[in-house]
Amino acid sequence: MKKVTHIHTAKSAKLSTPTDLGGRAREAVSNVINPLIADAFALYVKTKNFHWHVTGSHFRDYHLLLDEQANQVIAMTDVLAERIRKLGGTTIRSIEQISKLKHISDDNDAYVAPKEMISRLLHDNEEFCHAHAGST
Ligand SMILES: [Fe+2]
């Protein structure tokens, strides 16, 4: 499958919003921010996955920690997506687009030990930062 690197902006999806940016600059901003949004969605699902499936003697602490983190991650998506729209660009429309733009890998393991969950999320959060460093 061909790797999608940006989302095409149809003329009908463009907003007539005031901005100093030209069309190419607006498109460039969208192309940088949309993968960030996709990764935030992927990281949100992965964090919620661990929130739901965590086990062990520290269940309550990890369960609450992961929920708090998931909420912080998902809160990014709305601000970023609406920023793109304010510039007249097009943003994420579907799980399919998220899947094509994200860098964060899925985690379908039937069981992950609690400390391994934290380790994997640490790695993913680092990936998230490195993949988008200097891009916003
Ligand atoms: Fe919950």
mmCIF file of N, CA and C and ligand atoms in Angstrom:
data_model
loop_
_atom_site.group_PDB
_atom_site.id
_atom_site.type_symbol
_atom_site.label_atom_id
_atom_site.label_comp_id
_atom_site.label_asym_id
_atom_site.label_seq_id
_atom_site.Cartn_x
_atom_site.Cartn_y
_atom_site.Cartn_z
ATOM 1 N N MET A 1 0.832 -1.176 0.000
ATOM 2 C CA MET A 1 0.000 0.000 0.000
ATOM 3 C C MET A 1 0.882 1.248 0.000
ATOM 4 N N LYS A 2 0.524 2.217 -0.793
ATOM 5 C CA LYS A 2 1.299 3.443 -0.891
ATOM 6 C C LYS A 2 1.139 4.258 0.385
ATOM 7 N N LYS A 3 2.248 4.752 0.897
ATOM 8 C CA LYS A 3 2.221 5.560 2.113
ATOM 9 C C LYS A 3 1.654 6.940 1.792
ATOM 10 N N VAL A 4 0.575 7.283 2.473
ATOM 11 C CA VAL A 4 -0.025 8.599 2.311
ATOM 12 C C VAL A 4 0.716 9.571 3.212
ATOM 13 N N THR A 5 1.189 10.650 2.643
ATOM 14 C CA THR A 5 1.947 11.613 3.446
ATOM 15 C C THR A 5 1.174 12.894 3.709
ATOM 16 N N HIS A 6 0.075 13.087 3.018
ATOM 17 C CA HIS A 6 -0.744 14.267 3.282
ATOM 18 C C HIS A 6 -2.180 14.022 2.843
ATOM 19 N N ILE A 7 -3.032 14.894 3.274
ATOM 20 C CA ILE A 7 -4.450 14.798 2.933
ATOM 21 C C ILE A 7 -4.762 15.877 1.912
ATOM 22 N N HIS A 8 -5.328 15.466 0.799
ATOM 23 C CA HIS A 8 -5.657 16.404 -0.268
ATOM 24 C C HIS A 8 -6.774 17.346 0.184
ATOM 25 N N THR A 9 -6.594 18.607 -0.105
ATOM 26 C CA THR A 9 -7.608 19.602 0.230
ATOM 27 C C THR A 9 -8.479 19.867 -0.991
ATOM 28 N N ALA A 10 -9.706 19.396 -0.950
ATOM 29 C CA ALA A 10 -10.649 19.661 -2.039
ATOM 30 C C ALA A 10 -11.063 21.121 -1.982
ATOM 31 N N LYS A 11 -11.334 21.707 -3.126
ATOM 32 C CA LYS A 11 -11.719 23.121 -3.146
ATOM 33 C C LYS A 11 -12.931 23.390 -2.256
ATOM 34 N N SER A 12 -13.858 22.458 -2.238
ATOM 35 C CA SER A 12 -15.076 22.670 -1.454
ATOM 36 C C SER A 12 -14.815 22.622 0.044
ATOM 37 N N ALA A 13 -13.663 22.054 0.437
ATOM 38 C CA ALA A 13 -13.342 21.958 1.864
ATOM 39 C C ALA A 13 -12.577 23.178 2.365
ATOM 40 N N LYS A 14 -12.160 24.051 1.452
ATOM 41 C CA LYS A 14 -11.386 25.213 1.862
ATOM 42 C C LYS A 14 -12.285 26.255 2.506
ATOM 43 N N LEU A 15 -11.750 26.886 3.528
ATOM 44 C CA LEU A 15 -12.455 27.971 4.186
ATOM 45 C C LEU A 15 -11.834 29.286 3.740
ATOM 46 N N SER A 16 -12.677 30.302 3.647
ATOM 47 C CA SER A 16 -12.159 31.624 3.303
ATOM 48 C C SER A 16 -11.790 32.351 4.588
ATOM 49 N N THR A 17 -10.740 31.875 5.213
ATOM 50 C CA THR A 17 -10.323 32.459 6.482
ATOM 51 C C THR A 17 -9.179 33.431 6.248
ATOM 52 N N PRO A 18 -9.181 34.549 6.976
ATOM 53 C CA PRO A 18 -8.096 35.513 6.788
ATOM 54 C C PRO A 18 -6.774 34.974 7.323
ATOM 55 N N THR A 19 -5.757 34.999 6.499
ATOM 56 C CA THR A 19 -4.422 34.552 6.909
ATOM 57 C C THR A 19 -3.388 35.188 5.997
ATOM 58 N N ASP A 20 -2.210 35.386 6.526
ATOM 59 C CA ASP A 20 -1.115 35.926 5.725
ATOM 60 C C ASP A 20 -0.434 34.827 4.912
ATOM 61 N N LEU A 21 -0.774 33.585 5.198
ATOM 62 C CA LEU A 21 -0.131 32.466 4.516
ATOM 63 C C LEU A 21 -0.724 32.268 3.126
ATOM 64 N N GLY A 22 0.119 31.938 2.188
ATOM 65 C CA GLY A 22 -0.340 31.611 0.854
ATOM 66 C C GLY A 22 -0.827 30.164 0.808
ATOM 67 N N GLY A 23 -1.374 29.767 -0.324
ATOM 68 C CA GLY A 23 -1.936 28.424 -0.467
ATOM 69 C C GLY A 23 -0.923 27.324 -0.212
ATOM 70 N N ARG A 24 0.289 27.498 -0.726
ATOM 71 C CA ARG A 24 1.320 26.457 -0.528
ATOM 72 C C ARG A 24 1.744 26.366 0.930
ATOM 73 N N ALA A 25 1.808 27.499 1.591
ATOM 74 C CA ALA A 25 2.194 27.500 3.010
ATOM 75 C C ALA A 25 1.101 26.841 3.850
ATOM 76 N N ARG A 26 -0.146 27.136 3.528
ATOM 77 C CA ARG A 26 -1.254 26.508 4.266
ATOM 78 C C ARG A 26 -1.207 24.998 4.091
ATOM 79 N N GLU A 27 -0.966 24.558 2.861
ATOM 80 C CA GLU A 27 -0.882 23.126 2.576
ATOM 81 C C GLU A 27 0.297 22.507 3.331
ATOM 82 N N ALA A 28 1.404 23.226 3.386
ATOM 83 C CA ALA A 28 2.589 22.719 4.089
ATOM 84 C C ALA A 28 2.307 22.564 5.581
ATOM 85 N N VAL A 29 1.614 23.524 6.157
ATOM 86 C CA VAL A 29 1.270 23.440 7.581
ATOM 87 C C VAL A 29 0.372 22.233 7.828
ATOM 88 N N SER A 30 -0.614 22.052 6.975
ATOM 89 C CA SER A 30 -1.518 20.899 7.111
ATOM 90 C C SER A 30 -0.740 19.591 7.004
ATOM 91 N N ASN A 31 0.197 19.535 6.064
ATOM 92 C CA ASN A 31 0.961 18.299 5.852
ATOM 93 C C ASN A 31 1.868 17.957 7.028
ATOM 94 N N VAL A 32 2.230 18.950 7.799
ATOM 95 C CA VAL A 32 3.059 18.724 8.979
ATOM 96 C C VAL A 32 2.197 18.368 10.197
ATOM 97 N N ILE A 33 1.080 19.046 10.335
ATOM 98 C CA ILE A 33 0.262 18.859 11.554
ATOM 99 C C ILE A 33 -0.607 17.602 11.476
ATOM 100 N N ASN A 34 -1.085 17.241 10.301
ATOM 101 C CA ASN A 34 -1.970 16.066 10.225
ATOM 102 C C ASN A 34 -1.323 14.773 10.728
ATOM 103 N N PRO A 35 -0.063 14.487 10.417
ATOM 104 C CA PRO A 35 0.556 13.286 11.004
ATOM 105 C C PRO A 35 0.683 13.377 12.529
ATOM 106 N N LEU A 36 0.847 14.579 13.033
ATOM 107 C CA LEU A 36 0.889 14.787 14.482
ATOM 108 C C LEU A 36 -0.468 14.427 15.101
ATOM 109 N N ILE A 37 -1.527 14.853 14.450
ATOM 110 C CA ILE A 37 -2.876 14.512 14.924
ATOM 111 C C ILE A 37 -3.087 12.999 14.851
ATOM 112 N N ALA A 38 -2.658 12.394 13.744
ATOM 113 C CA ALA A 38 -2.814 10.942 13.591
ATOM 114 C C ALA A 38 -2.084 10.200 14.701
ATOM 115 N N ASP A 39 -0.882 10.640 15.021
ATOM 116 C CA ASP A 39 -0.127 9.996 16.095
ATOM 117 C C ASP A 39 -0.777 10.225 17.454
ATOM 118 N N ALA A 40 -1.366 11.379 17.646
ATOM 119 C CA ALA A 40 -2.068 11.628 18.915
ATOM 120 C C ALA A 40 -3.250 10.667 19.057
ATOM 121 N N PHE A 41 -3.987 10.441 17.971
ATOM 122 C CA PHE A 41 -5.089 9.470 18.033
ATOM 123 C C PHE A 41 -4.554 8.067 18.325
ATOM 124 N N ALA A 42 -3.475 7.685 17.649
ATOM 125 C CA ALA A 42 -2.906 6.350 17.850
ATOM 126 C C ALA A 42 -2.404 6.183 19.280
ATOM 127 N N LEU A 43 -1.754 7.206 19.797
ATOM 128 C CA LEU A 43 -1.247 7.153 21.170
ATOM 129 C C LEU A 43 -2.401 7.141 22.173
ATOM 130 N N TYR A 44 -3.460 7.845 21.853
ATOM 131 C CA TYR A 44 -4.649 7.849 22.721
ATOM 132 C C TYR A 44 -5.234 6.442 22.830
ATOM 133 N N VAL A 45 -5.426 5.789 21.688
ATOM 134 C CA VAL A 45 -6.008 4.440 21.701
ATOM 135 C C VAL A 45 -5.096 3.471 22.449
ATOM 136 N N LYS A 46 -3.800 3.589 22.212
ATOM 137 C CA LYS A 46 -2.858 2.691 22.879
ATOM 138 C C LYS A 46 -2.865 2.918 24.393
ATOM 139 N N THR A 47 -2.942 4.171 24.800
ATOM 140 C CA THR A 47 -2.970 4.485 26.233
ATOM 141 C C THR A 47 -4.263 4.000 26.861
ATOM 142 N N LYS A 48 -5.372 4.168 26.160
ATOM 143 C CA LYS A 48 -6.664 3.664 26.649
ATOM 144 C C LYS A 48 -6.668 2.132 26.704
ATOM 145 N N ASN A 49 -6.060 1.520 25.709
ATOM 146 C CA ASN A 49 -5.935 0.061 25.694
ATOM 147 C C ASN A 49 -5.281 -0.406 26.999
ATOM 148 N N PHE A 50 -4.197 0.236 27.371
ATOM 149 C CA PHE A 50 -3.498 -0.155 28.599
ATOM 150 C C PHE A 50 -4.292 0.248 29.835
ATOM 151 N N HIS A 51 -4.982 1.362 29.781
ATOM 152 C CA HIS A 51 -5.870 1.775 30.885
ATOM 153 C C HIS A 51 -6.912 0.672 31.140
ATOM 154 N N TRP A 52 -7.454 0.144 30.068
ATOM 155 C CA TRP A 52 -8.510 -0.864 30.214
ATOM 156 C C TRP A 52 -7.963 -2.225 30.618
ATOM 157 N N HIS A 53 -6.750 -2.550 30.173
ATOM 158 C CA HIS A 53 -6.239 -3.910 30.358
ATOM 159 C C HIS A 53 -5.176 -4.064 31.437
ATOM 160 N N VAL A 54 -4.821 -2.981 32.100
ATOM 161 C CA VAL A 54 -3.783 -3.094 33.141
ATOM 162 C C VAL A 54 -4.277 -3.999 34.269
ATOM 163 N N THR A 55 -3.335 -4.729 34.841
ATOM 164 C CA THR A 55 -3.645 -5.655 35.944
ATOM 165 C C THR A 55 -2.562 -5.481 37.015
ATOM 166 N N GLY A 56 -2.720 -6.179 38.112
ATOM 167 C CA GLY A 56 -1.649 -6.231 39.099
ATOM 168 C C GLY A 56 -1.914 -5.419 40.352
ATOM 169 N N SER A 57 -0.917 -5.462 41.236
ATOM 170 C CA SER A 57 -1.088 -4.865 42.559
ATOM 171 C C SER A 57 -1.161 -3.339 42.524
ATOM 172 N N HIS A 58 -0.661 -2.713 41.460
ATOM 173 C CA HIS A 58 -0.735 -1.251 41.341
ATOM 174 C C HIS A 58 -1.840 -0.841 40.369
ATOM 175 N N PHE A 59 -2.827 -1.705 40.232
ATOM 176 C CA PHE A 59 -3.889 -1.469 39.246
ATOM 177 C C PHE A 59 -4.463 -0.060 39.335
ATOM 178 N N ARG A 60 -4.887 0.338 40.516
ATOM 179 C CA ARG A 60 -5.577 1.632 40.638
ATOM 180 C C ARG A 60 -4.681 2.805 40.206
ATOM 181 N N ASP A 61 -3.445 2.809 40.667
ATOM 182 C CA ASP A 61 -2.530 3.900 40.312
ATOM 183 C C ASP A 61 -2.279 3.950 38.805
ATOM 184 N N TYR A 62 -1.981 2.809 38.215
ATOM 185 C CA TYR A 62 -1.717 2.782 36.777
ATOM 186 C C TYR A 62 -2.989 3.088 35.981
ATOM 187 N N HIS A 63 -4.099 2.535 36.425
ATOM 188 C CA HIS A 63 -5.381 2.758 35.740
ATOM 189 C C HIS A 63 -5.690 4.259 35.684
ATOM 190 N N LEU A 64 -5.549 4.948 36.794
ATOM 191 C CA LEU A 64 -5.836 6.381 36.845
ATOM 192 C C LEU A 64 -4.789 7.181 36.072
ATOM 193 N N LEU A 65 -3.529 6.818 36.205
ATOM 194 C CA LEU A 65 -2.458 7.503 35.482
ATOM 195 C C LEU A 65 -2.676 7.429 33.976
ATOM 196 N N LEU A 66 -3.002 6.239 33.490
ATOM 197 C CA LEU A 66 -3.174 6.049 32.054
ATOM 198 C C LEU A 66 -4.403 6.788 31.538
ATOM 199 N N ASP A 67 -5.440 6.870 32.339
ATOM 200 C CA ASP A 67 -6.625 7.618 31.922
ATOM 201 C C ASP A 67 -6.314 9.107 31.847
ATOM 202 N N GLU A 68 -5.596 9.600 32.824
ATOM 203 C CA GLU A 68 -5.209 11.012 32.826
ATOM 204 C C GLU A 68 -4.359 11.327 31.604
ATOM 205 N N GLN A 69 -3.416 10.467 31.311
ATOM 206 C CA GLN A 69 -2.538 10.701 30.161
ATOM 207 C C GLN A 69 -3.317 10.621 28.850
ATOM 208 N N ALA A 70 -4.205 9.649 28.740
ATOM 209 C CA ALA A 70 -5.004 9.521 27.524
ATOM 210 C C ALA A 70 -5.832 10.784 27.287
ATOM 211 N N ASN A 71 -6.391 11.330 28.346
ATOM 212 C CA ASN A 71 -7.193 12.550 28.203
ATOM 213 C C ASN A 71 -6.344 13.730 27.745
ATOM 214 N N GLN A 72 -5.116 13.801 28.227
ATOM 215 C CA GLN A 72 -4.224 14.885 27.795
ATOM 216 C C GLN A 72 -3.832 14.723 26.335
ATOM 217 N N VAL A 73 -3.621 13.492 25.928
ATOM 218 C CA VAL A 73 -3.230 13.237 24.530
ATOM 219 C C VAL A 73 -4.376 13.565 23.579
ATOM 220 N N ILE A 74 -5.578 13.120 23.900
ATOM 221 C CA ILE A 74 -6.708 13.356 22.986
ATOM 222 C C ILE A 74 -7.064 14.841 22.928
ATOM 223 N N ALA A 75 -6.780 15.572 24.003
ATOM 224 C CA ALA A 75 -7.092 17.006 24.017
ATOM 225 C C ALA A 75 -6.289 17.766 22.958
ATOM 226 N N MET A 76 -5.150 17.226 22.568
ATOM 227 C CA MET A 76 -4.332 17.874 21.543
ATOM 228 C C MET A 76 -5.015 17.876 20.186
ATOM 229 N N THR A 77 -5.768 16.831 19.903
ATOM 230 C CA THR A 77 -6.265 16.645 18.542
ATOM 231 C C THR A 77 -7.196 17.774 18.099
ATOM 232 N N ASP A 78 -8.070 18.207 18.981
ATOM 233 C CA ASP A 78 -9.045 19.224 18.604
ATOM 234 C C ASP A 78 -8.370 20.564 18.313
ATOM 235 N N VAL A 79 -7.435 20.938 19.145
ATOM 236 C CA VAL A 79 -6.716 22.211 18.962
ATOM 237 C C VAL A 79 -5.945 22.192 17.645
ATOM 238 N N LEU A 80 -5.261 21.088 17.383
ATOM 239 C CA LEU A 80 -4.449 20.995 16.170
ATOM 240 C C LEU A 80 -5.321 20.953 14.908
ATOM 241 N N ALA A 81 -6.363 20.147 14.939
ATOM 242 C CA ALA A 81 -7.236 20.029 13.762
ATOM 243 C C ALA A 81 -7.919 21.363 13.457
ATOM 244 N N GLU A 82 -8.371 22.041 14.487
ATOM 245 C CA GLU A 82 -9.048 23.321 14.252
ATOM 246 C C GLU A 82 -8.069 24.405 13.816
ATOM 247 N N ARG A 83 -6.810 24.284 14.194
ATOM 248 C CA ARG A 83 -5.797 25.218 13.717
ATOM 249 C C ARG A 83 -5.634 25.078 12.204
ATOM 250 N N ILE A 84 -5.609 23.844 11.744
ATOM 251 C CA ILE A 84 -5.517 23.609 10.300
ATOM 252 C C ILE A 84 -6.723 24.206 9.588
ATOM 253 N N ARG A 85 -7.910 23.979 10.140
ATOM 254 C CA ARG A 85 -9.117 24.506 9.500
ATOM 255 C C ARG A 85 -9.127 26.035 9.497
ATOM 256 N N LYS A 86 -8.602 26.647 10.574
ATOM 257 C CA LYS A 86 -8.551 28.114 10.625
ATOM 258 C C LYS A 86 -7.647 28.673 9.539
ATOM 259 N N LEU A 87 -6.678 27.866 9.112
ATOM 260 C CA LEU A 87 -5.784 28.290 8.027
ATOM 261 C C LEU A 87 -6.348 27.920 6.663
ATOM 262 N N GLY A 88 -7.528 27.321 6.644
ATOM 263 C CA GLY A 88 -8.162 26.954 5.380
ATOM 264 C C GLY A 88 -7.742 25.598 4.865
ATOM 265 N N GLY A 89 -7.069 24.808 5.678
ATOM 266 C CA GLY A 89 -6.629 23.479 5.257
ATOM 267 C C GLY A 89 -7.636 22.401 5.582
ATOM 268 N N THR A 90 -7.264 21.174 5.286
ATOM 269 C CA THR A 90 -8.111 20.001 5.526
ATOM 270 C C THR A 90 -7.400 19.087 6.507
ATOM 271 N N THR A 91 -8.183 18.514 7.412
ATOM 272 C CA THR A 91 -7.573 17.652 8.418
ATOM 273 C C THR A 91 -8.174 16.250 8.401
ATOM 274 N N ILE A 92 -7.878 15.480 9.422
ATOM 275 C CA ILE A 92 -8.268 14.073 9.521
ATOM 276 C C ILE A 92 -9.787 13.899 9.381
ATOM 277 N N ARG A 93 -10.170 12.894 8.567
ATOM 278 C CA ARG A 93 -11.589 12.590 8.412
ATOM 279 C C ARG A 93 -11.955 11.182 8.875
ATOM 280 N N SER A 94 -10.956 10.309 9.053
ATOM 281 C CA SER A 94 -11.312 8.906 9.282
ATOM 282 C C SER A 94 -10.194 8.126 9.977
ATOM 283 N N ILE A 95 -10.568 6.970 10.482
ATOM 284 C CA ILE A 95 -9.595 6.030 11.043
ATOM 285 C C ILE A 95 -8.611 5.599 9.954
ATOM 286 N N GLU A 96 -9.099 5.448 8.730
ATOM 287 C CA GLU A 96 -8.227 5.067 7.622
ATOM 288 C C GLU A 96 -7.113 6.097 7.421
ATOM 289 N N GLN A 97 -7.458 7.374 7.460
ATOM 290 C CA GLN A 97 -6.435 8.412 7.300
ATOM 291 C C GLN A 97 -5.464 8.406 8.477
ATOM 292 N N ILE A 98 -5.999 8.204 9.684
ATOM 293 C CA ILE A 98 -5.125 8.109 10.862
ATOM 294 C C ILE A 98 -4.134 6.976 10.664
ATOM 295 N N SER A 99 -4.645 5.835 10.221
ATOM 296 C CA SER A 99 -3.802 4.663 10.028
ATOM 297 C C SER A 99 -2.696 4.924 9.015
ATOM 298 N N LYS A 100 -3.003 5.670 7.984
ATOM 299 C CA LYS A 100 -2.012 5.928 6.934
ATOM 300 C C LYS A 100 -0.975 6.974 7.337
ATOM 301 N N LEU A 101 -1.346 7.883 8.226
ATOM 302 C CA LEU A 101 -0.446 8.985 8.577
ATOM 303 C C LEU A 101 0.352 8.761 9.855
ATOM 304 N N LYS A 102 -0.072 7.827 10.685
ATOM 305 C CA LYS A 102 0.550 7.677 12.009
ATOM 306 C C LYS A 102 1.909 6.985 11.942
ATOM 307 N N HIS A 103 2.740 7.292 12.941
ATOM 308 C CA HIS A 103 4.012 6.603 13.123
ATOM 309 C C HIS A 103 3.929 5.605 14.278
ATOM 310 N N ILE A 104 3.074 5.875 15.239
ATOM 311 C CA ILE A 104 2.944 5.041 16.437
ATOM 312 C C ILE A 104 2.355 3.686 16.043
ATOM 313 N N SER A 105 3.016 2.609 16.473
ATOM 314 C CA SER A 105 2.537 1.273 16.111
ATOM 315 C C SER A 105 1.364 0.849 16.988
ATOM 316 N N ASP A 106 0.525 -0.018 16.442
ATOM 317 C CA ASP A 106 -0.574 -0.597 17.217
ATOM 318 C C ASP A 106 -0.014 -1.603 18.208
ATOM 319 N N ASP A 107 -0.802 -1.928 19.229
ATOM 320 C CA ASP A 107 -0.396 -2.931 20.211
ATOM 321 C C ASP A 107 -1.577 -3.859 20.459
ATOM 322 N N ASN A 108 -1.526 -5.028 19.845
ATOM 323 C CA ASN A 108 -2.626 -5.986 19.953
ATOM 324 C C ASN A 108 -2.297 -7.179 20.841
ATOM 325 N N ASP A 109 -1.229 -7.069 21.620
ATOM 326 C CA ASP A 109 -0.852 -8.179 22.486
ATOM 327 C C ASP A 109 -1.972 -8.497 23.482
ATOM 328 N N ALA A 110 -2.239 -9.779 23.657
ATOM 329 C CA ALA A 110 -3.320 -10.203 24.552
ATOM 330 C C ALA A 110 -3.009 -9.885 26.006
ATOM 331 N N TYR A 111 -1.733 -9.932 26.359
ATOM 332 C CA TYR A 111 -1.345 -9.577 27.727
ATOM 333 C C TYR A 111 -0.035 -8.801 27.700
ATOM 334 N N VAL A 112 -0.004 -7.709 28.430
ATOM 335 C CA VAL A 112 1.218 -6.931 28.604
ATOM 336 C C VAL A 112 1.339 -6.657 30.106
ATOM 337 N N ALA A 113 2.487 -6.982 30.670
ATOM 338 C CA ALA A 113 2.710 -6.736 32.099
ATOM 339 C C ALA A 113 2.682 -5.228 32.372
ATOM 340 N N PRO A 114 2.224 -4.836 33.537
ATOM 341 C CA PRO A 114 2.065 -3.393 33.835
ATOM 342 C C PRO A 114 3.319 -2.561 33.570
ATOM 343 N N LYS A 115 4.472 -3.011 34.035
ATOM 344 C CA LYS A 115 5.691 -2.217 33.814
ATOM 345 C C LYS A 115 6.067 -2.168 32.339
ATOM 346 N N GLU A 116 5.751 -3.233 31.617
ATOM 347 C CA GLU A 116 6.002 -3.236 30.174
ATOM 348 C C GLU A 116 5.077 -2.237 29.472
ATOM 349 N N MET A 117 3.852 -2.112 29.954
ATOM 350 C CA MET A 117 2.944 -1.098 29.385
ATOM 351 C C MET A 117 3.548 0.296 29.513
ATOM 352 N N ILE A 118 4.038 0.594 30.707
ATOM 353 C CA ILE A 118 4.636 1.912 30.945
ATOM 354 C C ILE A 118 5.863 2.096 30.061
ATOM 355 N N SER A 119 6.665 1.050 29.929
ATOM 356 C CA SER A 119 7.862 1.113 29.092
ATOM 357 C C SER A 119 7.497 1.363 27.625
ATOM 358 N N ARG A 120 6.485 0.656 27.139
ATOM 359 C CA ARG A 120 6.068 0.834 25.739
ATOM 360 C C ARG A 120 5.519 2.242 25.500
ATOM 361 N N LEU A 121 4.745 2.732 26.458
ATOM 362 C CA LEU A 121 4.202 4.084 26.297
ATOM 363 C C LEU A 121 5.300 5.140 26.378
ATOM 364 N N LEU A 122 6.283 4.907 27.207
ATOM 365 C CA LEU A 122 7.426 5.823 27.274
ATOM 366 C C LEU A 122 8.112 5.880 25.917
ATOM 367 N N HIS A 123 8.339 4.715 25.338
ATOM 368 C CA HIS A 123 8.956 4.641 24.004
ATOM 369 C C HIS A 123 8.094 5.382 22.973
ATOM 370 N N ASP A 124 6.793 5.143 23.014
ATOM 371 C CA ASP A 124 5.899 5.780 22.042
ATOM 372 C C ASP A 124 5.850 7.292 22.216
ATOM 373 N N ASN A 125 5.847 7.734 23.460
ATOM 374 C CA ASN A 125 5.844 9.182 23.699
ATOM 375 C C ASN A 125 7.149 9.804 23.212
ATOM 376 N N GLU A 126 8.250 9.089 23.374
ATOM 377 C CA GLU A 126 9.525 9.586 22.844
ATOM 378 C C GLU A 126 9.486 9.626 21.318
ATOM 379 N N GLU A 127 8.934 8.564 20.715
ATOM 380 C CA GLU A 127 8.782 8.534 19.259
ATOM 381 C C GLU A 127 7.924 9.703 18.783
ATOM 382 N N PHE A 128 6.862 9.930 19.501
ATOM 383 C CA PHE A 128 5.937 11.030 19.186
ATOM 384 C C PHE A 128 6.709 12.349 19.142
ATOM 385 N N CYS A 129 7.528 12.584 20.134
ATOM 386 C CA CYS A 129 8.297 13.829 20.198
ATOM 387 C C CYS A 129 9.355 13.887 19.100
ATOM 388 N N HIS A 130 10.056 12.777 18.885
ATOM 389 C CA HIS A 130 11.124 12.768 17.892
ATOM 390 C C HIS A 130 10.574 12.881 16.477
ATOM 391 N N ALA A 131 9.471 12.217 16.206
ATOM 392 C CA ALA A 131 8.895 12.230 14.865
ATOM 393 C C ALA A 131 8.415 13.629 14.474
ATOM 394 N N HIS A 132 8.062 14.413 15.474
ATOM 395 C CA HIS A 132 7.476 15.726 15.165
ATOM 396 C C HIS A 132 8.316 16.882 15.697
ATOM 397 N N ALA A 133 9.526 16.586 16.140
ATOM 398 C CA ALA A 133 10.389 17.651 16.676
ATOM 399 C C ALA A 133 10.642 18.701 15.606
ATOM 400 N N GLY A 134 10.384 19.912 15.971
ATOM 401 C CA GLY A 134 10.632 21.013 15.053
ATOM 402 C C GLY A 134 9.638 21.142 13.936
ATOM 403 N N SER A 135 8.560 20.332 13.989
ATOM 404 C CA SER A 135 7.599 20.371 12.879
ATOM 405 C C SER A 135 6.432 21.297 13.147
ATOM 406 N N THR A 136 6.315 21.816 14.373
ATOM 407 C CA THR A 136 5.198 22.732 14.631
ATOM 408 C C THR A 136 5.706 24.087 15.067
HETATM 409 FE FE FE B 1 -11.908 4.493 32.281
#
